[in-house]
Structure formats: C-alpha cells, structure tokens
Amino acid sequence: MKSLILFVISLPLIFAGCSAKKSMSPYEARINMSSQREAADYATGTTVTAESSRPGTARGGSTSYAKKLRAVNKDIEVADKNDQNPSDSKPESKSDAVKISRMIIYYGNLSISVLHPEQSLQKALKIAEDMGGYMKSRNNFRVVLRIPSAKFFKFISIIEPFGEVTSRRIRSEDVTAQFVDLSMRMNNLLKARERLLAILAKAVKVKDTLEIEREITRVTGQLEQIKGQLRYLQNLVSFATVTLRFHKKYSSMQSSGQKIKLESPIYWISTFDINNLLRN
Amino acid sequence: MKKYLLIFTVLFALGCGHVNFDPPSEFIEKSKTSERLVLVSSDASRIRLSWRENTKNGTHKFWSNLMKRELTTFKGYKLTNTEEYKSNATIMEFTPPPLYKDYIYTVAVMTNDDDLYILELGCETSAYAEKKKSFLSLLKKVYSKEIN
C-alpha cells in the first residue's frame, strides 16, 4: 500500500521532470551544463585563473577550450534549425539566468626585424595554414592572419624567433557579458515569436492577422540581427587575429670580419636618405 | 602706435625661420616650416633644405662623416664623389641601394658656429646634370646668406 502511495506521489514529479527536459532549448541545455560545471568547480575549489582561461589549456581537467567552442557553435546551429522549423522548438522560460563559459578574443601584433622579409612572411603563412588558420589581408610585408585561438600562443612562440622582435603587443577582450546578453535576447525573441505564432493561428480578422504578421517580421528581423552578431563574435573568439610586420634587417655584422658596427649616436641622422626625401 | 606694431609684426614674420629661400629654377615650393623647406620639380625630383642648431665642435667634416657612415654602413649607399665647397661645406654624391638604382642622391652639409644646414637632392640619373645646377644655385644662396 505504502509503495503504491509513493508511486502515485512520484508520478507527477517524474512527468514534470520529463517535460522540463523536453522543453529545454539548446542554449538552456548548454547553460545548464555550464552551470553544473561551474558549480562543480566551485565545490572542488577550482577557480578560473589566467592560465586556465588561456586557449588550448584544459579547464577542469577534461573539457578543452576547442570543445567548448564546438559546443557553442553547435548550439547556434541548432537554434538556426529551430528557427527554420519553429514547430519543433519548444522554448520554455524555466530559467532566464544565462551562464556561458568565458569567451575571449585574442589579438596579437608583432613587428619583427628579419634578414629576408619575403621568405619569413611566406614561412609564417605556411605555419598559419598548417595550424588551420588563414590570411586575412596582406600589404607589402604586413600581413593579417587568423589563427585558431587554441593555437594562438603556440603560433606566436614559433614566429618570434624568426628575427629580432622590435614591437610586441598582445591583448585580449572578454566578450562573455556581451555573448550572454545576446544569447538572452535571442532566447526572449524566440519565445516572443512562438507566442506570436500561436496568436496568429487563433486570429480571425484580417486586420489582426496583418498586425501580428508585421510584428513577427519585426521580431524575426531582430532575431537574425542577433544571430549575426553572435556568429561574428563566435568567429572572433574561435580565431585570434595576428598582425605581423616584417622589416628588413640591415646586418650590423660584417660577414667576413664579424666586426660590430655601432649605430649612429645621433638619431635624426638616419632620417636623411633618398627614400625619405622622395616621399616627403 | 598701430604703425609700429605693423612694422614690428612684418619684421618678426620675415625674421622667423631659417630656411627663407626662393626656389631655384625648375623647382617650386612644396612645403615649408621654420626648419625645413621642400622643393619639387615637374619630374618629381626633390630638393630639401633642413636646418638644425649646431653644437660645439660640430664642423661640416664631422657631420658629413657621420652622414656618410650612416648611409654607407647601414643603408647600402655607395659614395661616388666628395668635394669641399669653400671652407665650411662638403658635397657628397651617393648611389642609392637597388630600389633606387636609377637615382642619384646628393647631400651638402654646411656649418657655422650656430647653424647646421643640410641640403639634399634626389633625382633620376638622366636628369642629374640639370638638377645639380639648381641644387648648386641654392647652395650658393644658403652659404652666402647663412654661413659666411
């Protein structure tokens, strides 16, 4: 008898649990996972350090940065699919709190003095391609490369020994808040559109139908805009932007006698040459 | 009172700058500051006159040697000719590195106790003879007005 009562009491709980799981949007599912992971981190005393937030460094042991990026990408794709088939998606406002693991954009800017700029540049391009990156633009010996974020620091460490680094600037930008904000707005808009579609199905008057459709168009427009921004951010996070400048290095070592020539003690004297004159 | 003020302003304006020279024939003034005058010709040759404050013992030989060293040792220029102009000036002709292989770069360094003048000419080899005349004419003007 007792077991029967327990079974009857637990039935609604089981159904509630199942329905909650079914109606969970992909973002919420991932966010839930992220929350659980963070909760686990806090529970085990693991804190997010600069080292652990570096791309390519595993955080919490098993989950790598690349995996996280793939997960987010997948979510955006799923959201797109749901968007194409709105009947399949069932957004539910179980929790509006969106938590996303850290999203960081990396930028690198290097000026390197080398003996053969063209050769060095070609070599850098080859390394970038081997690492899964690509060239964004090139202007003489200045090249902008996109390198997978996970390999950003490795790429820099390979490039630096090419010559004498005359300038090095590396910065990062945390866009987690922006990403969370956009994700939340996307979720809200998806829900709003669902509701509008439901109202549209019930509308009888032509005037009402037109008004709802207009509203749906507006919401869809905003939704597309946010998805575009999310994709753009995603791309920036996935690929670090590295700007390389190669300068010709005039060897101060005489090839035969290995004699060191000291540079001029008067800095402005180097501004006098035909190149400077003809470009004045 | 106004009259004196006007005269003072005009005189002050005339006195400002160290490179108040008219361009020689075939050249026009491209830009001018108190310390630098840039002239161009129709075939894109350039003459530039620069002024700097001279320091103690800063003879024309010192500055011309420094410039020669900078250009030949670090920038790949070849010195083709050197000549002294009067007592306080040196004229040097250089063949630039391969990027400007069809050009000639000429520099004149002039000094007195307070001033250091550097006059440069950059032009194609084919036009050099013609342009050097203009260069020398400006050199004479600078020398007679500022160095002597």
CSV table of C-alpha atoms in Angstrom, one decimal:
chain,number,residue,atom,x,y,z
A,1,MET,CA,0.0,0.0,0.0
A,2,LYS,CA,2.8,2.4,1.0
A,3,SER,CA,4.7,1.7,-2.2
A,4,LEU,CA,1.5,2.4,-4.2
A,5,ILE,CA,1.1,5.8,-2.4
A,6,LEU,CA,4.7,6.6,-3.0
A,7,PHE,CA,4.4,5.7,-6.7
A,8,VAL,CA,1.3,7.8,-7.1
A,9,ILE,CA,3.0,10.8,-5.5
A,10,SER,CA,6.2,10.4,-7.5
A,11,LEU,CA,4.3,10.2,-10.9
A,12,PRO,CA,3.6,13.9,-11.3
A,13,LEU,CA,7.2,14.7,-10.3
A,14,ILE,CA,8.6,12.3,-12.9
A,15,PHE,CA,6.3,13.9,-15.6
A,16,ALA,CA,7.3,17.4,-14.6
A,17,GLY,CA,10.9,16.4,-14.9
A,18,CYS,CA,10.5,14.9,-18.3
A,19,SER,CA,8.5,17.8,-19.7
A,20,ALA,CA,11.1,20.3,-18.3
A,21,LYS,CA,13.8,18.4,-20.1
A,22,LYS,CA,11.9,18.2,-23.3
A,23,SER,CA,11.1,21.9,-23.4
A,24,MET,CA,14.7,22.9,-22.7
A,25,SER,CA,16.2,24.9,-25.5
A,26,PRO,CA,19.6,24.0,-26.7
A,27,TYR,CA,21.1,27.2,-25.1
A,28,GLU,CA,19.5,26.4,-21.8
A,29,ALA,CA,20.8,22.8,-22.0
A,30,ARG,CA,24.3,24.0,-22.6
A,31,ILE,CA,23.9,26.8,-20.0
A,32,ASN,CA,22.7,24.2,-17.5
A,33,MET,CA,25.7,22.1,-18.3
A,34,SER,CA,27.9,25.1,-17.8
A,35,SER,CA,26.2,26.0,-14.5
A,36,GLN,CA,26.7,22.4,-13.3
A,37,ARG,CA,30.4,22.5,-14.3
A,38,GLU,CA,30.9,25.8,-12.6
A,39,ALA,CA,29.1,24.6,-9.6
A,40,ALA,CA,31.4,21.6,-9.6
A,41,ASP,CA,34.4,23.9,-10.0
A,42,TYR,CA,33.4,26.0,-7.0
A,43,ALA,CA,32.6,22.8,-5.0
A,44,THR,CA,36.1,21.4,-5.7
A,45,GLY,CA,37.7,24.8,-5.1
A,46,THR,CA,38.8,25.2,-8.7
A,47,THR,CA,38.9,28.9,-9.6
A,48,VAL,CA,39.3,30.4,-13.1
A,49,THR,CA,42.8,31.7,-13.4
A,50,ALA,CA,44.5,33.5,-16.3
A,51,GLU,CA,46.3,30.2,-17.1
A,52,SER,CA,43.1,28.2,-17.1
A,53,SER,CA,41.4,30.7,-19.3
A,54,ARG,CA,44.1,30.6,-21.9
A,55,PRO,CA,43.0,29.0,-25.2
A,56,GLY,CA,44.2,25.4,-25.6
A,57,THR,CA,44.5,24.9,-21.8
A,58,ALA,CA,42.2,22.4,-20.4
A,59,ARG,CA,40.0,23.7,-17.7
A,60,GLY,CA,38.5,21.5,-15.1
A,61,GLY,CA,40.6,18.6,-16.4
A,62,SER,CA,38.7,17.1,-19.3
A,63,THR,CA,36.8,19.9,-21.2
A,64,SER,CA,39.1,21.7,-23.6
A,65,TYR,CA,38.6,25.2,-25.0
A,66,ALA,CA,38.1,23.9,-28.5
A,67,LYS,CA,35.4,21.5,-27.3
A,68,LYS,CA,33.5,24.4,-25.7
A,69,LEU,CA,33.7,26.4,-28.9
A,70,ARG,CA,32.4,23.5,-30.8
A,71,ALA,CA,29.5,23.2,-28.3
A,72,VAL,CA,28.6,26.8,-28.7
A,73,ASN,CA,28.8,26.6,-32.5
A,74,LYS,CA,26.5,23.6,-32.3
A,75,ASP,CA,24.1,25.5,-30.2
A,76,ILE,CA,23.9,28.3,-32.7
A,77,GLU,CA,23.3,25.8,-35.5
A,78,VAL,CA,20.6,24.1,-33.5
A,79,ALA,CA,19.0,27.5,-32.8
A,80,ASP,CA,19.1,28.2,-36.5
A,81,LYS,CA,17.4,24.9,-37.3
A,82,ASN,CA,14.8,25.5,-34.7
A,83,ASP,CA,14.3,28.9,-36.2
A,84,GLN,CA,13.7,27.3,-39.6
A,85,ASN,CA,11.2,24.8,-38.1
A,86,PRO,CA,9.6,26.8,-35.3
A,87,SER,CA,7.1,24.0,-34.5
A,88,ASP,CA,10.0,21.7,-33.4
A,89,SER,CA,11.4,24.2,-30.9
A,90,LYS,CA,9.8,24.5,-27.5
A,91,PRO,CA,11.4,27.3,-25.7
A,92,GLU,CA,10.4,27.4,-22.1
A,93,SER,CA,11.2,30.0,-19.5
A,94,LYS,CA,12.4,27.7,-16.8
A,95,SER,CA,15.3,30.0,-16.0
A,96,ASP,CA,16.3,33.2,-17.6
A,97,ALA,CA,19.7,33.2,-16.0
A,98,VAL,CA,22.2,32.6,-18.8
A,99,LYS,CA,25.7,31.4,-17.9
A,100,ILE,CA,28.3,30.9,-20.6
A,101,SER,CA,31.9,29.8,-20.1
A,102,ARG,CA,34.4,32.5,-20.7
A,103,MET,CA,34.6,33.9,-24.2
A,104,ILE,CA,37.8,35.7,-25.0
A,105,ILE,CA,39.0,37.3,-28.2
A,106,TYR,CA,42.8,37.4,-28.7
A,107,TYR,CA,44.8,39.9,-30.7
A,108,GLY,CA,48.5,39.8,-31.4
A,109,ASN,CA,50.6,42.5,-33.1
A,110,LEU,CA,54.3,41.7,-33.8
A,111,SER,CA,57.0,43.7,-35.6
A,112,ILE,CA,60.0,41.6,-36.5
A,113,SER,CA,63.2,42.7,-38.0
A,114,VAL,CA,64.5,39.9,-40.3
A,115,LEU,CA,67.2,39.5,-42.9
A,116,HIS,CA,64.7,38.2,-45.6
A,117,PRO,CA,61.2,39.7,-45.1
A,118,GLU,CA,59.6,37.9,-48.0
A,119,GLN,CA,60.9,34.5,-47.0
A,120,SER,CA,59.9,35.0,-43.4
A,121,LEU,CA,56.4,36.1,-44.4
A,122,GLN,CA,55.9,33.0,-46.6
A,123,LYS,CA,57.1,30.8,-43.8
A,124,ALA,CA,54.7,32.4,-41.4
A,125,LEU,CA,51.9,31.9,-43.9
A,126,LYS,CA,52.7,28.3,-44.3
A,127,ILE,CA,52.7,27.8,-40.5
A,128,ALA,CA,49.4,29.6,-40.2
A,129,GLU,CA,47.8,27.4,-42.8
A,130,ASP,CA,49.3,24.2,-41.2
A,131,MET,CA,47.7,25.3,-37.9
A,132,GLY,CA,44.3,25.7,-39.6
A,133,GLY,CA,44.5,29.5,-39.9
A,134,TYR,CA,44.3,31.7,-43.0
A,135,MET,CA,45.5,35.0,-44.3
A,136,LYS,CA,43.0,37.9,-44.0
A,137,SER,CA,45.0,40.6,-45.8
A,138,ARG,CA,48.5,41.5,-46.9
A,139,ASN,CA,50.1,44.8,-47.6
A,140,ASN,CA,53.8,44.5,-48.6
A,141,PHE,CA,55.4,42.9,-45.6
A,142,ARG,CA,52.5,43.5,-43.3
A,143,VAL,CA,50.1,40.5,-43.1
A,144,VAL,CA,47.0,39.9,-41.0
A,145,LEU,CA,46.4,36.3,-40.1
A,146,ARG,CA,43.6,34.5,-38.4
A,147,ILE,CA,44.8,31.7,-36.2
A,148,PRO,CA,42.7,29.2,-34.3
A,149,SER,CA,42.5,30.6,-30.8
A,150,ALA,CA,43.7,27.3,-29.3
A,151,LYS,CA,47.0,27.7,-31.2
A,152,PHE,CA,47.4,31.4,-30.8
A,153,PHE,CA,50.2,31.3,-28.2
A,154,LYS,CA,52.0,28.4,-29.9
A,155,PHE,CA,51.9,30.4,-33.2
A,156,ILE,CA,53.4,33.5,-31.5
A,157,SER,CA,56.1,31.4,-29.9
A,158,ILE,CA,57.0,29.9,-33.3
A,159,ILE,CA,57.1,33.2,-35.1
A,160,GLU,CA,59.1,35.3,-32.6
A,161,PRO,CA,62.4,33.5,-33.1
A,162,PHE,CA,62.3,34.5,-36.9
A,163,GLY,CA,64.2,37.6,-36.1
A,164,GLU,CA,64.5,40.5,-33.6
A,165,VAL,CA,61.1,41.4,-32.2
A,166,THR,CA,61.0,45.2,-32.3
A,167,SER,CA,57.4,45.5,-31.1
A,168,ARG,CA,55.1,43.0,-29.4
A,169,ARG,CA,51.5,43.8,-28.4
A,170,ILE,CA,49.2,41.1,-27.2
A,171,ARG,CA,45.8,41.8,-25.9
A,172,SER,CA,42.6,40.0,-25.1
A,173,GLU,CA,39.0,41.1,-24.9
A,174,ASP,CA,36.5,39.3,-22.7
A,175,VAL,CA,33.1,39.3,-24.5
A,176,THR,CA,31.4,36.9,-22.2
A,177,ALA,CA,29.0,39.5,-20.9
A,178,GLN,CA,28.2,40.6,-24.5
A,179,PHE,CA,27.7,37.0,-25.5
A,180,VAL,CA,25.4,36.3,-22.5
A,181,ASP,CA,23.4,39.4,-23.2
A,182,LEU,CA,22.9,38.5,-26.9
A,183,SER,CA,22.0,34.9,-26.0
A,184,MET,CA,19.4,36.0,-23.6
A,185,ARG,CA,17.9,38.4,-26.1
A,186,MET,CA,17.9,35.7,-28.7
A,187,ASN,CA,16.0,33.4,-26.3
A,188,ASN,CA,13.5,36.0,-25.4
A,189,LEU,CA,12.9,36.9,-29.1
A,190,LEU,CA,12.4,33.2,-29.9
A,191,LYS,CA,9.9,32.9,-27.2
A,192,ALA,CA,8.1,36.1,-28.3
A,193,ARG,CA,7.9,34.8,-31.8
A,194,GLU,CA,6.5,31.5,-30.6
A,195,ARG,CA,3.8,33.3,-28.8
A,196,LEU,CA,3.1,35.5,-31.8
A,197,LEU,CA,2.8,32.4,-34.0
A,198,ALA,CA,0.3,30.9,-31.5
A,199,ILE,CA,-1.7,34.1,-31.5
A,200,LEU,CA,-1.6,34.2,-35.3
A,201,ALA,CA,-3.0,30.7,-35.5
A,202,LYS,CA,-6.0,31.9,-33.5
A,203,ALA,CA,-6.5,35.2,-35.3
A,204,VAL,CA,-9.7,35.5,-37.3
A,205,LYS,CA,-9.9,39.1,-38.5
A,206,VAL,CA,-7.7,40.1,-41.5
A,207,LYS,CA,-6.6,43.3,-39.7
A,208,ASP,CA,-5.4,41.3,-36.7
A,209,THR,CA,-3.6,38.8,-38.9
A,210,LEU,CA,-1.8,41.6,-40.7
A,211,GLU,CA,-0.8,43.3,-37.5
A,212,ILE,CA,0.6,40.0,-36.0
A,213,GLU,CA,2.5,39.2,-39.1
A,214,ARG,CA,4.1,42.6,-39.1
A,215,GLU,CA,5.1,42.1,-35.5
A,216,ILE,CA,6.5,38.6,-36.4
A,217,THR,CA,8.5,40.2,-39.2
A,218,ARG,CA,10.0,42.7,-36.8
A,219,VAL,CA,10.9,40.1,-34.2
A,220,THR,CA,12.4,37.8,-36.9
A,221,GLY,CA,14.5,40.7,-38.2
A,222,GLN,CA,15.9,41.4,-34.7
A,223,LEU,CA,16.5,37.7,-34.2
A,224,GLU,CA,18.5,37.5,-37.4
A,225,GLN,CA,20.5,40.5,-36.4
A,226,ILE,CA,21.4,39.0,-33.1
A,227,LYS,CA,22.3,35.7,-34.7
A,228,GLY,CA,24.6,37.6,-37.0
A,229,GLN,CA,26.2,39.3,-34.1
A,230,LEU,CA,26.6,36.0,-32.2
A,231,ARG,CA,28.2,34.4,-35.3
A,232,TYR,CA,30.6,37.3,-35.6
A,233,LEU,CA,31.6,37.1,-32.0
A,234,GLN,CA,31.9,33.4,-32.3
A,235,ASN,CA,34.3,33.8,-35.2
A,236,LEU,CA,36.4,36.4,-33.4
A,237,VAL,CA,36.6,34.1,-30.4
A,238,SER,CA,37.4,31.0,-32.5
A,239,PHE,CA,40.1,32.7,-34.5
A,240,ALA,CA,42.7,35.1,-33.0
A,241,THR,CA,43.8,38.0,-35.2
A,242,VAL,CA,47.5,38.2,-35.6
A,243,THR,CA,49.2,41.1,-37.4
A,244,LEU,CA,52.8,40.6,-38.5
A,245,ARG,CA,55.1,43.2,-39.8
A,246,PHE,CA,58.4,42.1,-41.2
A,247,HIS,CA,61.2,44.7,-41.6
A,248,LYS,CA,64.4,44.3,-43.4
A,249,LYS,CA,67.2,43.9,-41.0
A,250,TYR,CA,70.5,45.5,-42.1
A,251,SER,CA,73.1,43.3,-40.7
A,252,SER,CA,75.4,45.2,-38.4
A,253,MET,CA,77.9,42.3,-38.5
A,254,GLN,CA,80.3,42.3,-41.3
A,255,SER,CA,80.1,38.9,-42.9
A,256,SER,CA,83.9,38.4,-43.3
A,257,GLY,CA,85.4,40.0,-40.2
A,258,GLN,CA,82.5,39.7,-37.8
A,259,LYS,CA,83.1,43.3,-36.8
A,260,ILE,CA,80.3,45.0,-34.9
A,261,LYS,CA,79.3,48.4,-36.2
A,262,LEU,CA,77.8,50.7,-33.6
A,263,GLU,CA,74.7,52.6,-34.7
A,264,SER,CA,74.8,56.3,-35.1
A,265,PRO,CA,74.7,58.2,-31.7
A,266,ILE,CA,72.6,61.0,-33.4
A,267,TYR,CA,69.2,59.6,-34.0
A,268,TRP,CA,68.0,62.1,-36.6
A,269,ILE,CA,70.8,61.5,-39.0
A,270,SER,CA,69.1,58.3,-40.1
A,271,THR,CA,66.1,60.4,-41.4
A,272,PHE,CA,68.3,61.6,-44.2
A,273,ASP,CA,68.2,59.4,-47.2
A,274,ILE,CA,66.7,59.3,-50.7
A,275,ASN,CA,63.6,57.3,-49.7
A,276,ASN,CA,62.7,59.8,-47.0
A,277,LEU,CA,63.4,62.7,-49.4
A,278,LEU,CA,61.4,61.4,-52.3
A,279,ARG,CA,58.4,60.6,-50.1
A,280,ASN,CA,58.4,63.9,-48.5
B,1,MET,CA,51.3,103.1,-32.4
B,2,LYS,CA,49.5,100.8,-34.9
B,3,LYS,CA,52.1,101.7,-37.5
B,4,TYR,CA,54.9,100.5,-35.3
B,5,LEU,CA,53.1,97.4,-34.3
B,6,LEU,CA,52.5,96.5,-38.0
B,7,ILE,CA,56.2,97.1,-38.8
B,8,PHE,CA,57.3,95.0,-35.9
B,9,THR,CA,54.9,92.2,-37.0
B,10,VAL,CA,56.3,92.3,-40.5
B,11,LEU,CA,59.8,92.3,-39.4
B,12,PHE,CA,59.2,89.5,-36.9
B,13,ALA,CA,57.5,87.4,-39.7
B,14,LEU,CA,60.4,88.0,-42.0
B,15,GLY,CA,62.9,87.0,-39.4
B,16,CYS,CA,61.1,83.8,-38.4
B,17,GLY,CA,62.5,80.5,-39.7
B,18,HIS,CA,65.9,79.5,-41.0
B,19,VAL,CA,65.0,78.4,-44.5
B,20,ASN,CA,63.6,81.5,-46.1
B,21,PHE,CA,64.9,81.0,-49.6
B,22,ASP,CA,63.3,81.3,-53.0
B,23,PRO,CA,63.2,78.1,-55.0
B,24,PRO,CA,65.8,77.8,-57.8
B,25,SER,CA,64.8,77.4,-61.5
B,26,GLU,CA,62.6,74.4,-62.3
B,27,PHE,CA,61.6,73.9,-58.7
B,28,ILE,CA,58.6,75.1,-56.8
B,29,GLU,CA,58.0,75.2,-53.1
B,30,LYS,CA,56.1,72.1,-51.8
B,31,SER,CA,56.2,72.6,-48.1
B,32,LYS,CA,57.9,74.9,-45.6
B,33,THR,CA,58.3,75.0,-41.9
B,34,SER,CA,60.7,77.2,-39.9
B,35,GLU,CA,63.4,74.4,-40.2
B,36,ARG,CA,62.6,72.6,-43.4
B,37,LEU,CA,62.0,73.6,-47.0
B,38,VAL,CA,60.9,71.0,-49.6
B,39,LEU,CA,61.0,71.9,-53.3
B,40,VAL,CA,59.9,69.7,-56.2
B,41,SER,CA,60.3,69.8,-59.9
B,42,SER,CA,57.9,68.7,-62.6
B,43,ASP,CA,59.7,65.4,-63.0
B,44,ALA,CA,59.3,64.7,-59.2
B,45,SER,CA,62.9,65.5,-58.3
B,46,ARG,CA,63.2,66.8,-54.8
B,47,ILE,CA,65.4,69.3,-53.0
B,48,ARG,CA,65.2,69.6,-49.3
B,49,LEU,CA,66.9,72.1,-47.1
B,50,SER,CA,67.0,71.4,-43.4
B,51,TRP,CA,68.2,73.4,-40.5
B,52,ARG,CA,69.4,72.3,-37.1
B,53,GLU,CA,71.1,74.0,-34.3
B,54,ASN,CA,74.8,73.3,-34.3
B,55,THR,CA,76.8,72.1,-31.3
B,56,LYS,CA,80.3,72.9,-30.2
B,57,ASN,CA,82.9,71.4,-32.5
B,58,GLY,CA,80.2,70.4,-34.9
B,59,THR,CA,82.2,71.1,-38.1
B,60,HIS,CA,81.0,70.3,-41.6
B,61,LYS,CA,83.5,67.5,-41.6
B,62,PHE,CA,82.1,65.9,-38.5
B,63,TRP,CA,78.5,66.0,-39.8
B,64,SER,CA,79.4,64.9,-43.3
B,65,ASN,CA,81.4,61.9,-41.9
B,66,LEU,CA,78.5,60.9,-39.7
B,67,MET,CA,76.1,61.1,-42.6
B,68,LYS,CA,78.5,59.2,-44.9
B,69,ARG,CA,78.9,56.4,-42.2
B,70,GLU,CA,75.1,56.1,-41.7
B,71,LEU,CA,74.4,55.9,-45.4
B,72,THR,CA,77.2,53.6,-46.5
B,73,THR,CA,77.4,51.3,-43.5
B,74,PHE,CA,73.8,50.8,-42.6
B,75,LYS,CA,71.8,51.7,-45.7
B,76,GLY,CA,73.7,50.3,-48.6
B,77,TYR,CA,74.6,53.6,-50.3
B,78,LYS,CA,77.9,54.0,-52.3
B,79,LEU,CA,79.8,57.2,-52.1
B,80,THR,CA,80.8,58.2,-55.6
B,81,ASN,CA,82.1,61.7,-55.1
B,82,THR,CA,83.1,64.1,-52.4
B,83,GLU,CA,84.1,67.7,-52.8
B,84,GLU,CA,84.6,70.6,-50.4
B,85,TYR,CA,82.7,73.8,-51.1
B,86,LYS,CA,84.6,76.8,-49.8
B,87,SER,CA,85.7,76.4,-46.2
B,88,ASN,CA,82.6,75.3,-44.4
B,89,ALA,CA,80.7,72.9,-46.7
B,90,THR,CA,81.0,69.4,-48.1
B,91,ILE,CA,79.1,68.0,-51.0
B,92,MET,CA,78.7,64.2,-51.3
B,93,GLU,CA,77.2,62.2,-54.1
B,94,PHE,CA,75.8,58.7,-53.4
B,95,THR,CA,74.5,55.9,-55.5
B,96,PRO,CA,71.5,54.6,-53.5
B,97,PRO,CA,70.7,50.9,-52.9
B,98,PRO,CA,69.0,48.8,-55.7
B,99,LEU,CA,65.5,50.0,-55.0
B,100,TYR,CA,66.6,53.4,-56.3
B,101,LYS,CA,69.2,52.2,-58.7
B,102,ASP,CA,68.4,54.8,-61.4
B,103,TYR,CA,68.7,57.7,-58.9
B,104,ILE,CA,71.5,59.9,-57.5
B,105,TYR,CA,71.4,61.2,-54.0
B,106,THR,CA,73.4,64.3,-53.3
B,107,VAL,CA,73.9,65.9,-49.9
B,108,ALA,CA,75.6,69.1,-48.9
B,109,VAL,CA,76.5,69.8,-45.3
B,110,MET,CA,77.2,73.4,-44.3
B,111,THR,CA,78.0,74.7,-40.8
B,112,ASN,CA,78.9,77.8,-38.8
B,113,ASP,CA,79.1,78.1,-35.1
B,114,ASP,CA,75.4,78.1,-34.5
B,115,ASP,CA,73.8,76.6,-37.6
B,116,LEU,CA,73.9,73.3,-39.4
B,117,TYR,CA,72.3,73.2,-42.9
B,118,ILE,CA,71.8,70.0,-44.8
B,119,LEU,CA,70.8,70.4,-48.4
B,120,GLU,CA,69.7,67.2,-50.3
B,121,LEU,CA,68.9,66.5,-53.9
B,122,GLY,CA,67.2,63.3,-55.1
B,123,CYS,CA,66.6,62.8,-58.8
B,124,GLU,CA,66.9,60.3,-61.7
B,125,THR,CA,70.4,59.9,-63.1
B,126,SER,CA,69.3,61.1,-66.5
B,127,ALA,CA,68.2,64.5,-65.1
B,128,TYR,CA,71.0,64.8,-62.7
B,129,ALA,CA,73.2,67.3,-64.6
B,130,GLU,CA,70.3,69.7,-65.0
B,131,LYS,CA,69.1,69.4,-61.4
B,132,LYS,CA,72.5,69.8,-59.9
B,133,LYS,CA,72.7,73.3,-61.3
B,134,SER,CA,69.6,74.2,-59.4
B,135,PHE,CA,71.0,72.5,-56.3
B,136,LEU,CA,74.2,74.4,-56.5
B,137,SER,CA,72.5,77.7,-57.1
B,138,LEU,CA,70.5,77.2,-53.9
B,139,LEU,CA,73.7,76.0,-52.1
B,140,LYS,CA,75.4,79.3,-53.0
B,141,LYS,CA,72.5,81.3,-51.7
B,142,VAL,CA,72.4,79.5,-48.4
B,143,TYR,CA,76.1,79.6,-48.0
B,144,SER,CA,76.4,83.3,-48.8
B,145,LYS,CA,73.4,84.3,-46.6
B,146,GLU,CA,73.8,82.0,-43.6
B,147,ILE,CA,77.2,80.5,-43.4
B,148,ASN,CA,79.5,83.3,-44.4
